[in-house]
Amino acid sequence: MDDAGKIVREARVASEPEARRGARLLQDEEWGTGASPERIEEALRADQAHTIKGVLIVHNETATGVTSDVAAIRRAIDAAAHPAMLYVDGVSSIASIDFRMDGWGVDLAVTGSQKGLMLPAGLGSSAMARFATAARARSVTGGQYPPLSRSPLGHCPDLGNGSRRPR
């Protein structure tokens, strides 16, 4: 199964260890296809308690070359009237194919140096919309990595609109 069609369900649960990691549910797609906006919208509409905190998709899956329609995924999230954030793995797409963080309503995008940027491996970078930055500040979950707010490179001044109105 390729990674192009995964939806990640970040549900907060009562126990401390689970709250730190977050529960995850993967939604697999047919081999050779991208993330399904219809299935994502259906899952979000069914989530009346809003336990799904984010939808993570792989924009372009390296091995198969399958590209997910990020704008359609955003439209599905909005059509479901769900507050889930849109996270995009853009490791093989950013700087290689069309990617529009603000235009497609992406809340968080991550990439690496070794593929689209064609630089030596080892550098990871991310971009966060204002809405995601505010959510990060409210987050109580821990993890194995320090929060971006503690990193000297983890803060960038507001460089544009890049925000989505919360629901």
mmCIF file with all atom_site columns, C-alpha atoms in Angstrom, residues 54-150:
data_model
loop_
_atom_site.group_PDB
_atom_site.id
_atom_site.type_symbol
_atom_site.label_atom_id
_atom_site.label_alt_id
_atom_site.label_comp_id
_atom_site.label_asym_id
_atom_site.label_entity_id
_atom_site.label_seq_id
_atom_site.pdbx_PDB_ins_code
_atom_site.Cartn_x
_atom_site.Cartn_y
_atom_site.Cartn_z
_atom_site.occupancy
_atom_site.B_iso_or_equiv
_atom_site.pdbx_formal_charge
_atom_site.auth_seq_id
_atom_site.auth_comp_id
_atom_site.auth_asym_id
_atom_site.auth_atom_id
_atom_site.pdbx_PDB_model_num
ATOM 1  C CA . GLY A 1 54  ? -5.821  16.732 11.351 1.00 0.00 ? 54  GLY A CA 1
ATOM 2  C CA . VAL A 1 55  ? -5.792  15.180 7.907  1.00 0.00 ? 55  VAL A CA 1
ATOM 3  C CA . LEU A 1 56  ? -2.321  14.191 6.710  1.00 0.00 ? 56  LEU A CA 1
ATOM 4  C CA . ILE A 1 57  ? -1.809  13.438 3.046  1.00 0.00 ? 57  ILE A CA 1
ATOM 5  C CA . VAL A 1 58  ? 1.215   12.722 0.925  1.00 0.00 ? 58  VAL A CA 1
ATOM 6  C CA . HIS A 1 59  ? 1.091   15.220 -1.926 1.00 0.00 ? 59  HIS A CA 1
ATOM 7  C CA . ASN A 1 60  ? 3.213   13.202 -4.340 1.00 0.00 ? 60  ASN A CA 1
ATOM 8  C CA . GLU A 1 61  ? 4.200   9.610  -3.571 1.00 0.00 ? 61  GLU A CA 1
ATOM 9  C CA . THR A 1 62  ? 7.762   9.087  -4.783 1.00 0.00 ? 62  THR A CA 1
ATOM 10 C CA . ALA A 1 63  ? 7.713   5.421  -5.827 1.00 0.00 ? 63  ALA A CA 1
ATOM 11 C CA . THR A 1 64  ? 4.510   5.591  -7.886 1.00 0.00 ? 64  THR A CA 1
ATOM 12 C CA . GLY A 1 65  ? 4.428   9.261  -8.857 1.00 0.00 ? 65  GLY A CA 1
ATOM 13 C CA . VAL A 1 66  ? 0.818   9.478  -7.689 1.00 0.00 ? 66  VAL A CA 1
ATOM 14 C CA . THR A 1 67  ? -0.199  13.047 -6.848 1.00 0.00 ? 67  THR A CA 1
ATOM 15 C CA . SER A 1 68  ? -3.068  13.839 -4.498 1.00 0.00 ? 68  SER A CA 1
ATOM 16 C CA . ASP A 1 69  ? -5.273  16.857 -5.225 1.00 0.00 ? 69  ASP A CA 1
ATOM 17 C CA . VAL A 1 70  ? -4.539  19.014 -2.161 1.00 0.00 ? 70  VAL A CA 1
ATOM 18 C CA . ALA A 1 71  ? -7.066  21.692 -3.116 1.00 0.00 ? 71  ALA A CA 1
ATOM 19 C CA . ALA A 1 72  ? -9.817  19.039 -3.381 1.00 0.00 ? 72  ALA A CA 1
ATOM 20 C CA . ILE A 1 73  ? -8.881  17.707 0.056  1.00 0.00 ? 73  ILE A CA 1
ATOM 21 C CA . ARG A 1 74  ? -9.219  21.231 1.505  1.00 0.00 ? 74  ARG A CA 1
ATOM 22 C CA . ARG A 1 75  ? -12.608 21.601 -0.191 1.00 0.00 ? 75  ARG A CA 1
ATOM 23 C CA . ALA A 1 76  ? -13.682 18.268 1.357  1.00 0.00 ? 76  ALA A CA 1
ATOM 24 C CA . ILE A 1 77  ? -12.641 19.399 4.837  1.00 0.00 ? 77  ILE A CA 1
ATOM 25 C CA . ASP A 1 78  ? -14.490 22.689 4.372  1.00 0.00 ? 78  ASP A CA 1
ATOM 26 C CA . ALA A 1 79  ? -17.583 20.970 2.900  1.00 0.00 ? 79  ALA A CA 1
ATOM 27 C CA . ALA A 1 80  ? -17.740 18.780 6.006  1.00 0.00 ? 80  ALA A CA 1
ATOM 28 C CA . ALA A 1 81  ? -17.630 21.968 8.121  1.00 0.00 ? 81  ALA A CA 1
ATOM 29 C CA . HIS A 1 82  ? -14.940 20.271 10.216 1.00 0.00 ? 82  HIS A CA 1
ATOM 30 C CA . PRO A 1 83  ? -12.141 22.051 12.109 1.00 0.00 ? 83  PRO A CA 1
ATOM 31 C CA . ALA A 1 84  ? -9.472  19.450 11.202 1.00 0.00 ? 84  ALA A CA 1
ATOM 32 C CA . MET A 1 85  ? -6.238  20.952 9.950  1.00 0.00 ? 85  MET A CA 1
ATOM 33 C CA . LEU A 1 86  ? -4.688  19.946 6.640  1.00 0.00 ? 86  LEU A CA 1
ATOM 34 C CA . TYR A 1 87  ? -1.133  18.612 6.885  1.00 0.00 ? 87  TYR A CA 1
ATOM 35 C CA . VAL A 1 88  ? 0.822   17.910 3.710  1.00 0.00 ? 88  VAL A CA 1
ATOM 36 C CA . ASP A 1 89  ? 3.892   15.723 3.292  1.00 0.00 ? 89  ASP A CA 1
ATOM 37 C CA . GLY A 1 90  ? 5.559   17.580 0.441  1.00 0.00 ? 90  GLY A CA 1
ATOM 38 C CA . VAL A 1 91  ? 8.942   15.861 0.524  1.00 0.00 ? 91  VAL A CA 1
ATOM 39 C CA . SER A 1 92  ? 8.903   14.892 -3.138 1.00 0.00 ? 92  SER A CA 1
ATOM 40 C CA . SER A 1 93  ? 6.594   17.645 -4.382 1.00 0.00 ? 93  SER A CA 1
ATOM 41 C CA . ILE A 1 94  ? 7.661   20.992 -2.937 1.00 0.00 ? 94  ILE A CA 1
ATOM 42 C CA . ALA A 1 95  ? 9.965   22.682 -5.471 1.00 0.00 ? 95  ALA A CA 1
ATOM 43 C CA . SER A 1 96  ? 9.195   19.908 -8.002 1.00 0.00 ? 96  SER A CA 1
ATOM 44 C CA . ILE A 1 97  ? 5.530   20.341 -8.891 1.00 0.00 ? 97  ILE A CA 1
ATOM 45 C CA . ASP A 1 98  ? 2.884   22.979 -8.265 1.00 0.00 ? 98  ASP A CA 1
ATOM 46 C CA . PHE A 1 99  ? 2.316   23.523 -4.542 1.00 0.00 ? 99  PHE A CA 1
ATOM 47 C CA . ARG A 1 100 ? 0.259   26.417 -3.159 1.00 0.00 ? 100 ARG A CA 1
ATOM 48 C CA . MET A 1 101 ? 0.301   26.614 0.614  1.00 0.00 ? 101 MET A CA 1
ATOM 49 C CA . ASP A 1 102 ? -2.020  29.621 0.955  1.00 0.00 ? 102 ASP A CA 1
ATOM 50 C CA . GLY A 1 103 ? -4.019  29.056 -2.222 1.00 0.00 ? 103 GLY A CA 1
ATOM 51 C CA . TRP A 1 104 ? -4.954  25.511 -1.231 1.00 0.00 ? 104 TRP A CA 1
ATOM 52 C CA . GLY A 1 105 ? -5.482  26.261 2.474  1.00 0.00 ? 105 GLY A CA 1
ATOM 53 C CA . VAL A 1 106 ? -2.677  24.050 3.782  1.00 0.00 ? 106 VAL A CA 1
ATOM 54 C CA . ASP A 1 107 ? -2.154  24.441 7.532  1.00 0.00 ? 107 ASP A CA 1
ATOM 55 C CA . LEU A 1 108 ? 1.207   22.664 7.790  1.00 0.00 ? 108 LEU A CA 1
ATOM 56 C CA . ALA A 1 109 ? 3.584   21.491 5.074  1.00 0.00 ? 109 ALA A CA 1
ATOM 57 C CA . VAL A 1 110 ? 6.810   19.569 5.570  1.00 0.00 ? 110 VAL A CA 1
ATOM 58 C CA . THR A 1 111 ? 9.595   18.808 3.145  1.00 0.00 ? 111 THR A CA 1
ATOM 59 C CA . GLY A 1 112 ? 13.141  17.545 3.072  1.00 0.00 ? 112 GLY A CA 1
ATOM 60 C CA . SER A 1 113 ? 16.201  18.774 1.268  1.00 0.00 ? 113 SER A CA 1
ATOM 61 C CA . GLN A 1 114 ? 17.038  15.635 -0.695 1.00 0.00 ? 114 GLN A CA 1
ATOM 62 C CA . LYS A 1 115 ? 14.232  15.443 -3.257 1.00 0.00 ? 115 LYS A CA 1
ATOM 63 C CA . GLY A 1 116 ? 12.496  18.489 -4.734 1.00 0.00 ? 116 GLY A CA 1
ATOM 64 C CA . LEU A 1 117 ? 15.106  20.924 -3.457 1.00 0.00 ? 117 LEU A CA 1
ATOM 65 C CA . MET A 1 118 ? 17.895  18.658 -4.805 1.00 0.00 ? 118 MET A CA 1
ATOM 66 C CA . LEU A 1 119 ? 20.240  19.372 -1.906 1.00 0.00 ? 119 LEU A CA 1
ATOM 67 C CA . PRO A 1 120 ? 22.168  16.953 0.303  1.00 0.00 ? 120 PRO A CA 1
ATOM 68 C CA . ALA A 1 121 ? 19.947  14.917 2.620  1.00 0.00 ? 121 ALA A CA 1
ATOM 69 C CA . GLY A 1 122 ? 19.513  15.870 6.245  1.00 0.00 ? 122 GLY A CA 1
ATOM 70 C CA . LEU A 1 123 ? 17.621  19.149 6.254  1.00 0.00 ? 123 LEU A CA 1
ATOM 71 C CA . GLY A 1 124 ? 13.937  19.163 7.060  1.00 0.00 ? 124 GLY A CA 1
ATOM 72 C CA . SER A 1 125 ? 11.749  22.216 6.889  1.00 0.00 ? 125 SER A CA 1
ATOM 73 C CA . SER A 1 126 ? 8.155   23.040 7.585  1.00 0.00 ? 126 SER A CA 1
ATOM 74 C CA . ALA A 1 127 ? 5.780   25.900 6.987  1.00 0.00 ? 127 ALA A CA 1
ATOM 75 C CA . MET A 1 128 ? 2.812   26.678 9.195  1.00 0.00 ? 128 MET A CA 1
ATOM 76 C CA . ALA A 1 129 ? -0.212  28.857 8.578  1.00 0.00 ? 129 ALA A CA 1
ATOM 77 C CA . ARG A 1 130 ? -1.160  31.253 11.368 1.00 0.00 ? 130 ARG A CA 1
ATOM 78 C CA . PHE A 1 131 ? -4.113  29.032 12.264 1.00 0.00 ? 131 PHE A CA 1
ATOM 79 C CA . ALA A 1 132 ? -1.764  26.069 12.807 1.00 0.00 ? 132 ALA A CA 1
ATOM 80 C CA . THR A 1 133 ? 0.689   28.195 14.785 1.00 0.00 ? 133 THR A CA 1
ATOM 81 C CA . ALA A 1 134 ? -2.104  29.219 17.158 1.00 0.00 ? 134 ALA A CA 1
ATOM 82 C CA . ALA A 1 135 ? -3.225  25.586 17.501 1.00 0.00 ? 135 ALA A CA 1
ATOM 83 C CA . ARG A 1 136 ? 0.343   24.539 18.271 1.00 0.00 ? 136 ARG A CA 1
ATOM 84 C CA . ALA A 1 137 ? 0.502   27.110 21.072 1.00 0.00 ? 137 ALA A CA 1
ATOM 85 C CA . ARG A 1 138 ? -2.666  25.590 22.630 1.00 0.00 ? 138 ARG A CA 1
ATOM 86 C CA . SER A 1 139 ? -1.486  21.992 22.262 1.00 0.00 ? 139 SER A CA 1
ATOM 87 C CA . VAL A 1 140 ? -0.899  19.982 25.420 1.00 0.00 ? 140 VAL A CA 1
ATOM 88 C CA . THR A 1 141 ? 0.476   16.871 23.760 1.00 0.00 ? 141 THR A CA 1
ATOM 89 C CA . GLY A 1 142 ? 4.114   16.017 24.166 1.00 0.00 ? 142 GLY A CA 1
ATOM 90 C CA . GLY A 1 143 ? 6.385   14.010 21.984 1.00 0.00 ? 143 GLY A CA 1
ATOM 91 C CA . GLN A 1 144 ? 9.932   12.923 21.398 1.00 0.00 ? 144 GLN A CA 1
ATOM 92 C CA . TYR A 1 145 ? 10.872  16.223 19.757 1.00 0.00 ? 145 TYR A CA 1
ATOM 93 C CA . PRO A 1 146 ? 10.931  19.615 21.467 1.00 0.00 ? 146 PRO A CA 1
ATOM 94 C CA . PRO A 1 147 ? 8.190   22.026 20.405 1.00 0.00 ? 147 PRO A CA 1
ATOM 95 C CA . LEU A 1 148 ? 9.000   24.362 17.531 1.00 0.00 ? 148 LEU A CA 1
ATOM 96 C CA . SER A 1 149 ? 8.565   27.304 19.881 1.00 0.00 ? 149 SER A CA 1
ATOM 97 C CA . ARG A 1 150 ? 11.769  26.233 21.690 1.00 0.00 ? 150 ARG A CA 1
#
